XYZ file of C-alpha atoms in Angstrom:
664
model
C -34.031 19.728 -43.962
C -37.843 20.350 -45.195
C -37.355 23.337 -47.392
C -36.532 21.508 -51.059
C -36.769 18.303 -49.544
C -37.126 15.794 -52.547
C -35.995 19.037 -54.681
C -37.134 18.004 -58.012
C -36.610 21.171 -59.892
C -33.769 19.863 -61.943
C -35.810 16.813 -63.014
C -38.958 18.978 -63.538
C -36.836 21.424 -65.886
C -34.990 18.460 -67.860
C -38.488 17.073 -68.670
C -39.833 20.331 -69.881
C -36.692 21.114 -72.046
C -35.668 18.300 -73.831
C -32.173 18.780 -75.800
C -32.458 17.666 -79.418
C -31.602 14.022 -80.113
C -27.898 13.576 -79.587
C -25.845 12.781 -82.967
C -23.605 9.819 -83.459
C -20.510 12.162 -82.536
C -22.424 12.927 -79.291
C -23.464 9.809 -78.182
C -20.826 9.958 -75.164
C -22.218 13.071 -73.888
C -24.242 12.985 -70.686
C -27.798 14.464 -70.709
C -29.124 16.719 -67.936
C -29.521 16.006 -64.810
C -26.308 14.442 -63.907
C -23.202 15.886 -62.190
C -21.453 18.991 -64.130
C -18.215 17.191 -64.642
C -17.050 15.090 -66.375
C -20.109 15.847 -69.013
C -19.743 12.080 -70.050
C -22.671 9.200 -70.135
C -20.905 6.593 -68.048
C -24.090 4.511 -68.352
C -23.881 4.258 -72.162
C -20.376 3.198 -71.985
C -21.013 0.400 -69.192
C -24.363 -0.998 -70.193
C -23.339 -1.895 -73.882
C -22.897 -5.667 -74.635
C -19.285 -6.723 -73.141
C -19.030 -3.843 -71.216
C -16.365 -1.165 -71.322
C -13.579 -2.894 -73.266
C -12.140 -6.250 -74.220
C -8.857 -6.894 -72.626
C -5.727 -7.896 -74.883
C -3.338 -8.511 -71.579
C -5.843 -10.768 -69.423
C -2.676 -11.615 -67.183
C -2.537 -7.911 -66.167
C -2.144 -8.138 -62.145
C -4.585 -5.748 -60.393
C -4.951 -5.266 -56.958
C -7.950 -3.432 -55.548
C -7.742 -2.168 -52.005
C -11.122 -1.760 -50.445
C -14.528 -3.661 -51.342
C -16.920 -0.667 -50.603
C -19.080 0.199 -53.713
C -16.137 1.653 -55.532
C -13.809 -1.415 -55.145
C -16.633 -3.876 -56.059
C -17.625 -1.860 -58.972
C -13.963 -1.461 -60.166
C -13.271 -5.158 -59.764
C -16.684 -6.508 -61.493
C -16.082 -4.128 -64.762
C -12.469 -5.352 -64.857
C -13.946 -9.017 -64.671
C -16.145 -7.866 -67.630
C -13.583 -6.722 -69.576
C -11.896 -10.242 -69.310
C -8.898 -9.662 -66.868
C -8.171 -12.504 -65.148
C -5.536 -11.578 -62.278
C -7.537 -9.387 -59.735
C -7.106 -9.370 -56.085
C -9.766 -7.663 -54.014
C -8.680 -6.837 -50.444
C -11.113 -5.767 -47.692
C -9.999 -4.804 -44.100
C -13.587 -5.731 -42.455
C -15.471 -9.183 -42.641
C -18.201 -7.875 -44.768
C -18.546 -5.820 -48.030
C -20.407 -2.574 -48.913
C -18.186 -0.013 -47.162
C -20.507 2.985 -46.051
C -23.412 0.938 -47.474
C -24.421 -0.739 -44.355
C -27.978 -2.395 -43.827
C -28.476 -3.543 -40.390
C -31.205 -6.231 -40.074
C -31.865 -5.800 -36.304
C -29.391 -5.343 -33.229
C -25.740 -5.715 -33.943
C -26.580 -6.309 -37.786
C -27.854 -9.968 -37.478
C -30.913 -11.245 -39.208
C -34.053 -10.955 -37.182
C -37.405 -11.936 -38.254
C -39.771 -9.082 -38.739
C -37.332 -6.546 -38.348
C -37.120 -3.731 -41.031
C -33.656 -2.819 -42.451
C -32.032 -0.033 -40.924
C -29.583 1.688 -43.466
C -26.718 3.094 -41.259
C -24.818 4.876 -43.841
C -26.020 5.869 -47.444
C -29.913 5.814 -47.642
C -31.290 8.118 -50.519
C -30.282 7.172 -53.860
C -30.663 9.717 -56.783
C -31.253 8.057 -60.229
C -30.884 11.410 -62.234
C -34.042 10.503 -63.977
C -36.347 13.391 -65.591
C -39.709 14.060 -63.855
C -42.382 11.533 -65.283
C -39.492 9.079 -66.382
C -39.325 6.010 -64.286
C -35.852 5.866 -61.953
C -34.444 3.141 -63.762
C -34.477 4.821 -66.973
C -32.365 7.649 -65.627
C -28.935 8.098 -67.423
C -26.770 7.235 -64.403
C -24.865 4.329 -63.483
C -27.046 4.007 -60.141
C -29.933 3.686 -62.577
C -28.213 1.112 -64.615
C -27.207 -1.181 -61.603
C -30.363 -1.056 -60.084
C -31.973 -2.167 -63.306
C -29.263 -4.701 -63.817
C -29.819 -6.407 -60.352
C -33.686 -5.877 -60.458
C -33.555 -3.606 -57.095
C -36.623 -2.815 -55.971
C -37.262 0.755 -55.144
C -39.784 3.485 -53.790
C -39.811 7.307 -53.157
C -37.875 8.173 -50.101
C -40.173 9.595 -47.415
C -38.099 13.092 -47.038
C -39.643 15.312 -44.647
C -41.606 17.885 -46.457
C -42.090 15.812 -49.530
C -45.438 14.195 -51.106
C -44.061 10.629 -49.733
C -44.908 11.589 -46.244
C -48.378 12.115 -44.874
C -47.111 15.105 -42.788
C -44.056 17.032 -41.804
C -43.896 18.502 -38.172
C -41.770 21.788 -37.917
C -40.717 22.638 -34.437
C -38.295 25.293 -34.252
C -37.234 27.923 -31.420
C -39.486 25.857 -29.089
C -42.389 25.934 -31.079
C -42.819 29.730 -31.080
C -42.070 30.150 -34.829
C -45.637 30.674 -35.549
C -46.100 33.554 -33.451
C -48.804 32.172 -31.326
C -48.528 32.504 -27.284
C -48.281 28.650 -26.653
C -45.754 26.392 -28.406
C -47.011 25.019 -31.544
C -45.644 22.343 -34.126
C -46.331 23.567 -37.583
C -47.828 20.958 -39.847
C -46.961 20.775 -43.752
C -48.834 18.766 -45.864
C -47.296 18.510 -49.370
C -49.394 15.822 -51.427
C -48.769 17.510 -54.569
C -45.066 17.999 -54.098
C -45.317 21.902 -54.948
C -47.058 23.184 -51.710
C -44.961 25.698 -49.549
C -44.138 25.239 -46.068
C -46.637 26.928 -43.684
C -46.243 30.092 -41.725
C -44.995 33.872 -42.317
C -41.555 33.239 -41.547
C -41.058 30.027 -43.601
C -42.825 31.352 -46.665
C -40.123 34.218 -47.630
C -37.220 31.595 -46.804
C -38.642 28.972 -49.083
C -39.283 31.870 -51.889
C -35.575 33.077 -51.582
C -34.127 29.683 -51.944
C -36.645 28.596 -54.600
C -35.832 31.792 -56.759
C -31.951 31.388 -56.757
C -32.244 27.702 -57.157
C -34.514 27.801 -60.211
C -32.864 30.365 -61.887
C -29.503 28.781 -61.755
C -31.062 25.344 -62.800
C -32.919 26.747 -65.779
C -29.737 27.991 -67.142
C -27.729 24.980 -66.337
C -30.210 22.742 -67.882
C -30.439 24.787 -71.103
C -26.672 24.555 -71.600
C -25.651 21.191 -70.081
C -24.419 18.918 -72.699
C -23.597 21.366 -75.288
C -20.247 22.460 -76.483
C -20.447 25.447 -74.413
C -21.025 23.594 -71.282
C -17.850 23.326 -70.004
C -17.121 27.156 -70.476
C -20.119 27.855 -68.519
C -19.491 25.627 -65.892
C -15.852 27.161 -65.462
C -17.507 30.498 -65.153
C -19.677 29.127 -62.345
C -16.863 27.444 -60.471
C -14.539 30.719 -60.874
C -17.520 32.823 -59.097
C -18.494 30.430 -56.271
C -15.411 27.972 -55.250
C -14.063 30.681 -52.791
C -17.420 31.281 -51.160
C -18.680 29.516 -48.270
C -22.453 28.269 -48.308
C -23.018 30.393 -45.174
C -22.165 33.395 -47.434
C -24.124 32.546 -50.406
C -27.228 32.287 -48.435
C -26.630 35.811 -47.306
C -25.046 37.018 -50.358
C -27.346 39.730 -52.114
C -29.767 38.413 -54.615
C -29.768 39.565 -58.419
C -32.916 40.194 -60.478
C -31.609 38.486 -63.714
C -28.720 36.677 -65.276
C -26.406 38.548 -67.461
C -24.834 37.170 -70.783
C -21.711 39.397 -70.103
C -21.505 37.492 -66.439
C -22.330 33.923 -67.377
C -21.287 32.413 -63.912
C -23.009 34.817 -61.710
C -26.380 33.944 -60.401
C -25.957 35.894 -57.018
C -26.880 34.637 -53.707
C -30.033 33.913 -51.969
C -30.321 37.445 -50.294
C -31.609 36.102 -46.703
C -31.414 38.153 -43.642
C -29.763 37.082 -40.584
C -33.098 35.493 -39.166
C -33.901 33.750 -42.596
C -30.579 32.484 -42.450
C -30.940 30.896 -38.996
C -33.925 29.246 -40.145
C -32.512 28.089 -43.350
C -29.879 26.676 -41.124
C -32.015 24.196 -39.568
C -34.247 23.558 -42.665
C -31.886 23.167 -45.505
C -32.485 22.153 -48.931
C -33.385 18.473 -48.871
C -30.594 16.053 -47.780
C -30.093 16.715 -44.282
C -29.908 19.882 -41.970
C -27.652 22.285 -43.835
C -26.415 23.973 -40.564
C -23.727 21.340 -40.304
C -22.596 22.540 -43.814
C -22.740 26.135 -43.598
C -18.919 26.623 -43.790
C -18.287 24.301 -46.872
C -17.472 25.529 -50.161
C -20.626 26.645 -51.850
C -20.022 24.604 -54.799
C -20.924 21.646 -52.906
C -24.552 22.490 -52.472
C -24.586 24.051 -55.762
C -23.747 20.572 -57.158
C -26.106 18.854 -54.985
C -29.073 20.810 -55.423
C -29.132 21.842 -59.248
C -27.695 18.928 -60.857
C -30.352 16.199 -59.717
C -28.539 14.705 -56.520
C -31.606 15.504 -54.349
C -34.350 14.864 -57.130
C -36.743 11.926 -56.932
C -34.446 10.217 -54.088
C -35.372 6.656 -53.834
C -35.297 4.072 -51.005
C -33.617 0.671 -51.920
C -35.528 -2.393 -50.841
C -33.426 -4.754 -52.137
C -33.840 -7.654 -54.657
C -36.919 -8.759 -53.087
C -40.689 -9.741 -53.721
C -43.349 -7.188 -52.827
C -43.756 -8.829 -49.322
C -40.262 -7.930 -48.764
C -38.718 -11.315 -48.772
C -35.750 -11.916 -50.879
C -35.974 -13.223 -54.499
C -34.018 -16.452 -55.588
C -30.082 -14.817 -55.711
C -26.743 -16.236 -55.372
C -25.602 -17.763 -52.036
C -28.923 -16.289 -50.447
C -29.596 -19.892 -48.623
C -26.016 -20.715 -47.707
C -25.313 -20.667 -43.879
C -21.831 -19.043 -44.232
C -19.714 -17.496 -46.890
C -15.997 -17.476 -47.313
C -13.273 -15.771 -49.067
C -10.181 -17.385 -50.969
C -8.598 -18.413 -47.857
C -11.513 -19.844 -46.110
C -12.253 -16.787 -43.863
C -15.915 -16.223 -43.458
C -17.417 -12.905 -44.016
C -21.207 -11.568 -43.961
C -23.277 -13.706 -46.223
C -25.693 -11.794 -48.845
C -29.237 -11.287 -47.556
C -30.301 -9.102 -50.552
C -32.027 -6.628 -48.605
C -31.845 -2.953 -48.169
C -29.468 -0.724 -49.871
C -26.615 -3.473 -48.946
C -28.187 -5.612 -51.614
C -26.282 -3.323 -54.347
C -22.926 -4.400 -53.051
C -23.799 -7.868 -52.719
C -24.953 -8.082 -56.354
C -21.853 -6.633 -57.471
C -20.141 -9.599 -55.987
C -22.119 -12.415 -56.372
C -24.366 -11.860 -59.483
C -22.940 -12.884 -62.695
C -22.605 -10.558 -65.547
C -24.223 -11.690 -68.877
C -20.875 -11.593 -70.619
C -18.874 -14.070 -68.110
C -19.214 -17.747 -67.243
C -18.889 -16.740 -63.297
C -19.658 -14.078 -60.952
C -16.974 -11.937 -59.612
C -17.232 -13.934 -56.336
C -16.651 -17.084 -58.247
C -13.762 -15.782 -60.124
C -12.034 -14.401 -57.341
C -12.244 -17.108 -54.789
C -10.326 -19.601 -57.387
C -7.248 -17.532 -56.942
C -5.880 -18.070 -52.922
C -4.968 -14.393 -53.279
C -8.410 -13.326 -55.345
C -10.643 -12.259 -52.371
C -8.944 -11.504 -49.097
C -11.163 -10.141 -46.151
C -10.323 -9.440 -42.736
C -6.877 -8.212 -44.325
C -5.472 -4.657 -43.540
C -3.205 -3.193 -46.062
C 0.007 -1.606 -44.400
C 2.354 -0.405 -47.142
C 2.337 0.165 -50.770
C 5.917 0.268 -52.262
C 7.095 0.783 -55.738
C 9.648 -1.443 -57.014
C 12.178 -0.599 -59.434
C 11.147 -3.454 -61.831
C 7.961 -1.225 -62.275
C 5.408 -3.339 -60.189
C 3.912 -2.248 -56.955
C 4.277 -4.457 -53.972
C 1.320 -4.341 -51.503
C 1.722 -5.539 -47.958
C -0.915 -6.669 -45.993
C -1.890 -8.479 -42.487
C -3.978 -11.381 -43.264
C -6.642 -12.221 -40.532
C -5.622 -8.933 -38.733
C -8.243 -9.042 -36.081
C -6.890 -12.337 -34.838
C -3.289 -11.439 -33.661
C -2.231 -15.114 -32.764
C -2.698 -16.453 -36.251
C -2.430 -13.054 -38.303
C 0.247 -13.262 -41.198
C 2.274 -10.243 -42.728
C 1.905 -10.873 -46.340
C 2.397 -9.067 -49.820
C 1.522 -9.410 -53.336
C 3.213 -7.727 -56.444
C 0.779 -6.023 -58.878
C 0.965 -4.225 -62.131
C -1.739 -1.928 -61.191
C -3.030 -1.041 -57.504
C -6.351 0.543 -57.032
C -6.998 2.495 -53.732
C -10.476 3.212 -52.818
C -10.243 4.057 -49.308
C -11.069 7.025 -47.039
C -8.224 9.268 -47.128
C -7.577 9.353 -43.469
C -7.254 5.484 -43.226
C -4.729 5.928 -46.067
C -2.486 8.787 -44.387
C -2.670 7.077 -40.737
C -2.480 3.239 -41.720
C -0.874 2.793 -45.001
C 2.854 3.793 -45.729
C 3.633 4.649 -49.562
C 7.157 4.084 -50.320
C 8.918 4.249 -53.749
C 6.703 6.872 -55.407
C 8.737 9.690 -56.751
C 7.347 13.292 -57.893
C 6.517 12.221 -61.364
C 4.352 9.269 -59.787
C 2.724 10.885 -56.805
C 3.161 14.583 -56.424
C 3.136 16.474 -53.084
C 0.112 18.254 -54.535
C -1.713 14.856 -54.562
C -0.747 13.596 -51.266
C -1.311 17.097 -49.484
C -4.780 17.208 -51.061
C -5.833 13.879 -49.692
C -4.370 14.458 -46.657
C -5.888 17.817 -45.796
C -9.327 16.695 -47.104
C -12.249 17.184 -44.097
C -14.150 14.048 -43.206
C -17.311 14.787 -41.253
C -18.998 12.531 -38.768
C -22.346 11.620 -38.873
C -24.626 9.824 -36.222
C -27.875 7.705 -37.098
C -30.104 6.277 -34.120
C -32.470 3.817 -35.426
C -35.432 1.915 -33.941
C -38.265 -0.580 -34.812
C -41.567 1.302 -34.800
C -45.052 -0.543 -33.940
C -47.067 -0.556 -37.444
C -49.986 0.897 -35.438
C -48.257 4.405 -35.569
C -48.488 4.587 -39.399
C -51.835 2.666 -39.622
C -53.618 4.710 -37.012
C -51.850 7.556 -35.809
C -53.256 10.830 -37.516
C -52.168 13.068 -34.682
C -48.231 13.075 -34.852
C -46.509 13.851 -38.174
C -44.785 11.121 -39.883
C -41.502 13.119 -40.009
C -40.374 16.017 -37.571
C -37.661 18.903 -38.137
C -36.400 20.404 -35.379
C -33.644 22.753 -34.068
C -32.905 20.598 -31.031
C -30.316 18.140 -30.767
C -32.072 15.408 -32.684
C -32.657 17.335 -35.809
C -34.464 15.153 -37.886
C -36.850 12.201 -37.062
C -38.077 9.918 -39.895
C -40.568 7.221 -39.809
C -41.459 5.175 -42.908
C -42.342 1.492 -44.010
C -40.844 -0.964 -46.344
C -44.036 -3.228 -46.729
C -46.879 -4.888 -44.854
C -44.977 -8.083 -44.026
C -42.323 -6.724 -41.660
C -43.726 -6.672 -38.016
C -42.348 -3.326 -37.798
C -41.729 -0.340 -39.458
C -38.573 2.075 -39.050
C -37.870 5.348 -37.168
C -34.942 7.027 -37.628
C -35.072 8.889 -34.014
C -32.102 11.316 -35.111
C -29.963 12.092 -38.019
C -26.983 14.604 -37.302
C -23.864 15.652 -38.987
C -20.607 17.259 -38.418
C -20.758 19.420 -34.997
C -24.224 18.293 -34.231
C -23.146 14.384 -34.518
C -19.780 15.218 -32.326
C -21.894 16.740 -29.436
C -23.564 13.355 -28.926
C -20.438 11.280 -28.901
C -20.017 11.612 -25.000
C -23.210 9.424 -24.414
C -23.255 5.549 -24.464
C -25.635 4.100 -27.344
C -28.243 3.358 -24.740
C -28.146 6.792 -22.980
C -28.260 8.244 -26.591
C -31.186 6.196 -27.545
C -32.953 7.296 -24.259
C -32.403 10.775 -24.723
C -33.556 10.936 -28.274
C -37.002 9.183 -27.535
C -37.244 11.417 -24.204
C -36.650 14.704 -26.767
C -39.246 13.457 -29.264
C -41.674 13.104 -26.335
C -40.866 16.389 -24.882
C -41.421 18.065 -28.059
C -44.639 16.395 -28.778
C -45.900 16.937 -25.461
C -44.893 20.738 -25.290
C -46.771 21.284 -28.667
C -50.264 22.572 -27.849
C -51.612 21.021 -30.917
C -50.109 17.266 -30.397
C -49.948 16.778 -26.695
C -49.122 13.187 -27.377
C -45.988 10.833 -26.840
C -44.292 8.601 -29.563
C -42.450 6.481 -27.153
C -45.121 3.860 -26.835
C -44.673 2.972 -30.614
C -40.941 2.576 -30.284
C -38.842 -0.600 -29.938
C -36.456 1.171 -27.654
C -34.152 -2.201 -26.783
C -33.980 -3.045 -30.509
C -32.503 0.431 -31.412
C -29.276 0.667 -33.175
C -26.739 3.448 -33.311
C -23.943 4.314 -35.813
C -21.128 6.590 -35.334
C -18.885 6.904 -38.539
C -16.242 8.947 -37.055
C -15.824 6.155 -34.587
C -15.849 3.180 -37.355
C -12.156 2.111 -37.565
C -12.662 1.171 -41.096
C -14.029 4.398 -42.368
C -12.986 7.514 -39.676
C -15.808 9.543 -41.062
C -18.745 9.475 -42.896
C -18.168 11.598 -46.169
C -15.626 13.838 -47.321
C -16.329 17.576 -47.843
C -13.858 20.622 -48.799
C -14.020 24.165 -47.659
C -13.910 27.450 -49.659
C -10.926 27.688 -51.943
C -10.006 24.289 -51.986
C -12.196 23.087 -54.794
C -9.514 22.802 -57.417
C -7.250 20.789 -55.274
C -10.557 18.247 -54.778
C -10.647 18.294 -58.793
C -7.053 17.739 -58.771
C -7.587 14.390 -57.227
C -10.029 13.430 -59.789
C -7.168 14.102 -62.772
C -4.677 11.690 -60.846
C -5.552 8.700 -63.014
C -5.540 10.505 -66.418
C -2.396 12.474 -65.637
C -0.116 10.007 -63.561
C -1.289 6.469 -63.334
C 0.157 5.701 -66.599
C 3.481 6.132 -65.019
C 2.789 5.198 -61.394
C 0.507 2.125 -61.837
C -1.499 3.407 -58.786
C -5.183 4.441 -59.520
C -7.206 6.785 -57.023
C -11.008 6.425 -56.670
C -13.944 6.676 -54.324
C -15.229 9.363 -52.327
C -11.697 10.376 -51.033
C -11.121 11.544 -54.641
C -14.354 13.011 -55.348
C -16.241 16.254 -54.996
C -19.968 14.748 -54.186
C -19.815 13.921 -50.822
C -21.980 11.238 -49.377
C -23.551 10.158 -52.826
C -22.991 7.058 -54.647
C -23.065 7.898 -57.966
C -19.446 9.289 -58.030
C -17.948 6.116 -56.461
C -19.543 4.258 -59.318
C -17.964 7.106 -61.944
C -14.669 7.020 -60.331
C -14.729 3.234 -60.639
C -15.435 3.351 -64.263
C -12.945 6.123 -64.760
C -10.092 3.772 -63.340
C -11.273 0.811 -65.445
C -10.960 3.079 -68.565
C -7.434 4.314 -67.815
C -6.421 0.919 -66.854
C -7.881 -0.375 -70.179
C -6.281 2.233 -71.948
C -2.867 1.856 -70.618
C -2.907 -2.112 -71.229
C -4.084 -1.448 -74.720
C -7.622 -2.971 -74.343
C -9.687 -2.862 -77.171
C -12.689 -0.338 -76.221
C -16.370 -1.304 -77.246
C -18.773 0.462 -78.885
C -16.420 2.872 -81.132
C -15.281 4.388 -77.910
C -11.850 6.104 -77.450
C -9.930 8.344 -75.197
C -10.632 10.887 -77.698
C -14.199 10.821 -76.548
C -13.568 11.175 -72.747
C -13.220 14.588 -71.540
C -10.673 15.838 -68.951
C -11.095 17.237 -65.595
C -9.565 21.054 -65.387
C -8.173 22.169 -62.331
C -7.644 25.772 -63.309
C -10.467 27.762 -65.136
C -9.091 30.970 -66.853
C -11.808 30.701 -69.916
C -12.551 34.207 -71.237
C -16.187 34.271 -72.508
C -17.079 36.628 -74.876
C -20.714 38.148 -74.839
C -20.834 37.905 -78.534
C -20.148 34.040 -78.364
C -23.178 33.743 -76.124
C -25.380 35.844 -78.612
C -24.069 34.254 -81.668
C -24.900 30.611 -80.426
C -28.044 31.214 -78.939
C -27.013 30.975 -75.275
C -29.404 33.151 -73.517
């Protein structure tokens, strides 16, 4: 994952090419970098006083299924709008979903142990270069600012945030020397190319393709012609796999007459094999070689990989939590008295905890305080089993209360006016029966799209790391990239106060994660440590073990495909299925007014593994619920200002249109 790690090109170009100040008529248009569709500034809507809208139907009953980031954001923003009758149902005994911060073994608080981010860990704020991350025009930037979350540059391999990166490919023979060698990459300025005669050309071909495309995207993003240009890019690349994009012939220059065509990277088979292991900056891309090429284009060219941040939490400089609601209580309970994980406000989990426990400025109580007043407000350890559309227009949600204790569990239901589903789609298909929804409410195209979605596996192996490693070791690189089964190893520090630092011994996806599934956690930890030692000892320029620095017995393993509340780490889509994925994002606008069912979260997004689309999907749901209930939108916003997703792009772009309007 080294080439292009912390790929800041979009943020650099955005800094150099400021668009003119937006007019009053353009106040809702997003600025670059930001996701390509919808081109809408969600932060402007959410950060205004009193939030998105003021409800005129406070009694409208809403049931939100899932207390991950999407569900918590949806419930919090509805609470800000003044809706009083909200139910939040969570299957597990913690909030946050795939934001999972482990504080020691088995997710228990352990003094001196650093947080291990077992799920999402690198946050893009979509800020321009030289702009503080919290000033980025994104919802992540807004909530990080709102909750006073402390952050720092994430120590990606190959980035300026690490002292050095070791590259060990093809058993150390990549450099062409007689003895196995680990290539050492120091990139203090963030602009130094990786070393070696082989990595250099691979880096150059990636950089040429990505920067040309990003430059044109940045010039047109947010303009009245942006949707047309993005439509042409999608039409060109949505049926092409990333593997084919890497090998597809490069072009010398972009043509006005063919605005969606930026060619490919033009790599040889050998270069493609190297790129397979090195990737572009958010994980070894070999596991993603057969996904739709639109996914890496979105990831790299729109700011998802720029200036990635490590979230420390709501903490003081020494890492201790700042005063926060319910931090010092011994235990925390839901509306029925069932205990769930108390807030620690450390690491990325602090984001979910803040959404639930910190009071918005406009309300008299936090979302948590509001929910627990209602016996059906916050229900944890409760598994939804069926959603039934009733003839009276309401929707009945059946659930097993206290589901992990069969001897006292109860089958119950609530009737709601609006139901919001935020779950991974494989959970919906295998564990929740949908009944009574006709084709005008829930078309087969929608259910087929989420049932056939591909959820990927991921495996992380974390352990404590002695501080002497980063303090004193000058021989072993801080980060290591390899084509062996461990793939990527990270070492990093939160602060000087924790007794230990972190080592992510192995981070794998897809087949690379599945091949590790037969080993027990202990066996896998031992294998990863042994493999790192083998690589380092085999490198003639290292010849030293890393194992003496690692707290082997305190290691933690997370396998997302085996997590019963997730059944996967992130949703991807194959070549030729992009329009189906976009169709899921259109559902709320097209069908929810009739069905009363709202779909949001990563299952209904096209940006797998990132938090921003979860925020955006949540806010989209709130916008549509407010519209249905005739709420009064704030800031002069109306649905006329809210662009719509398009699932079929048949836009004919005339060359004269581009010339006339200065698009070059």
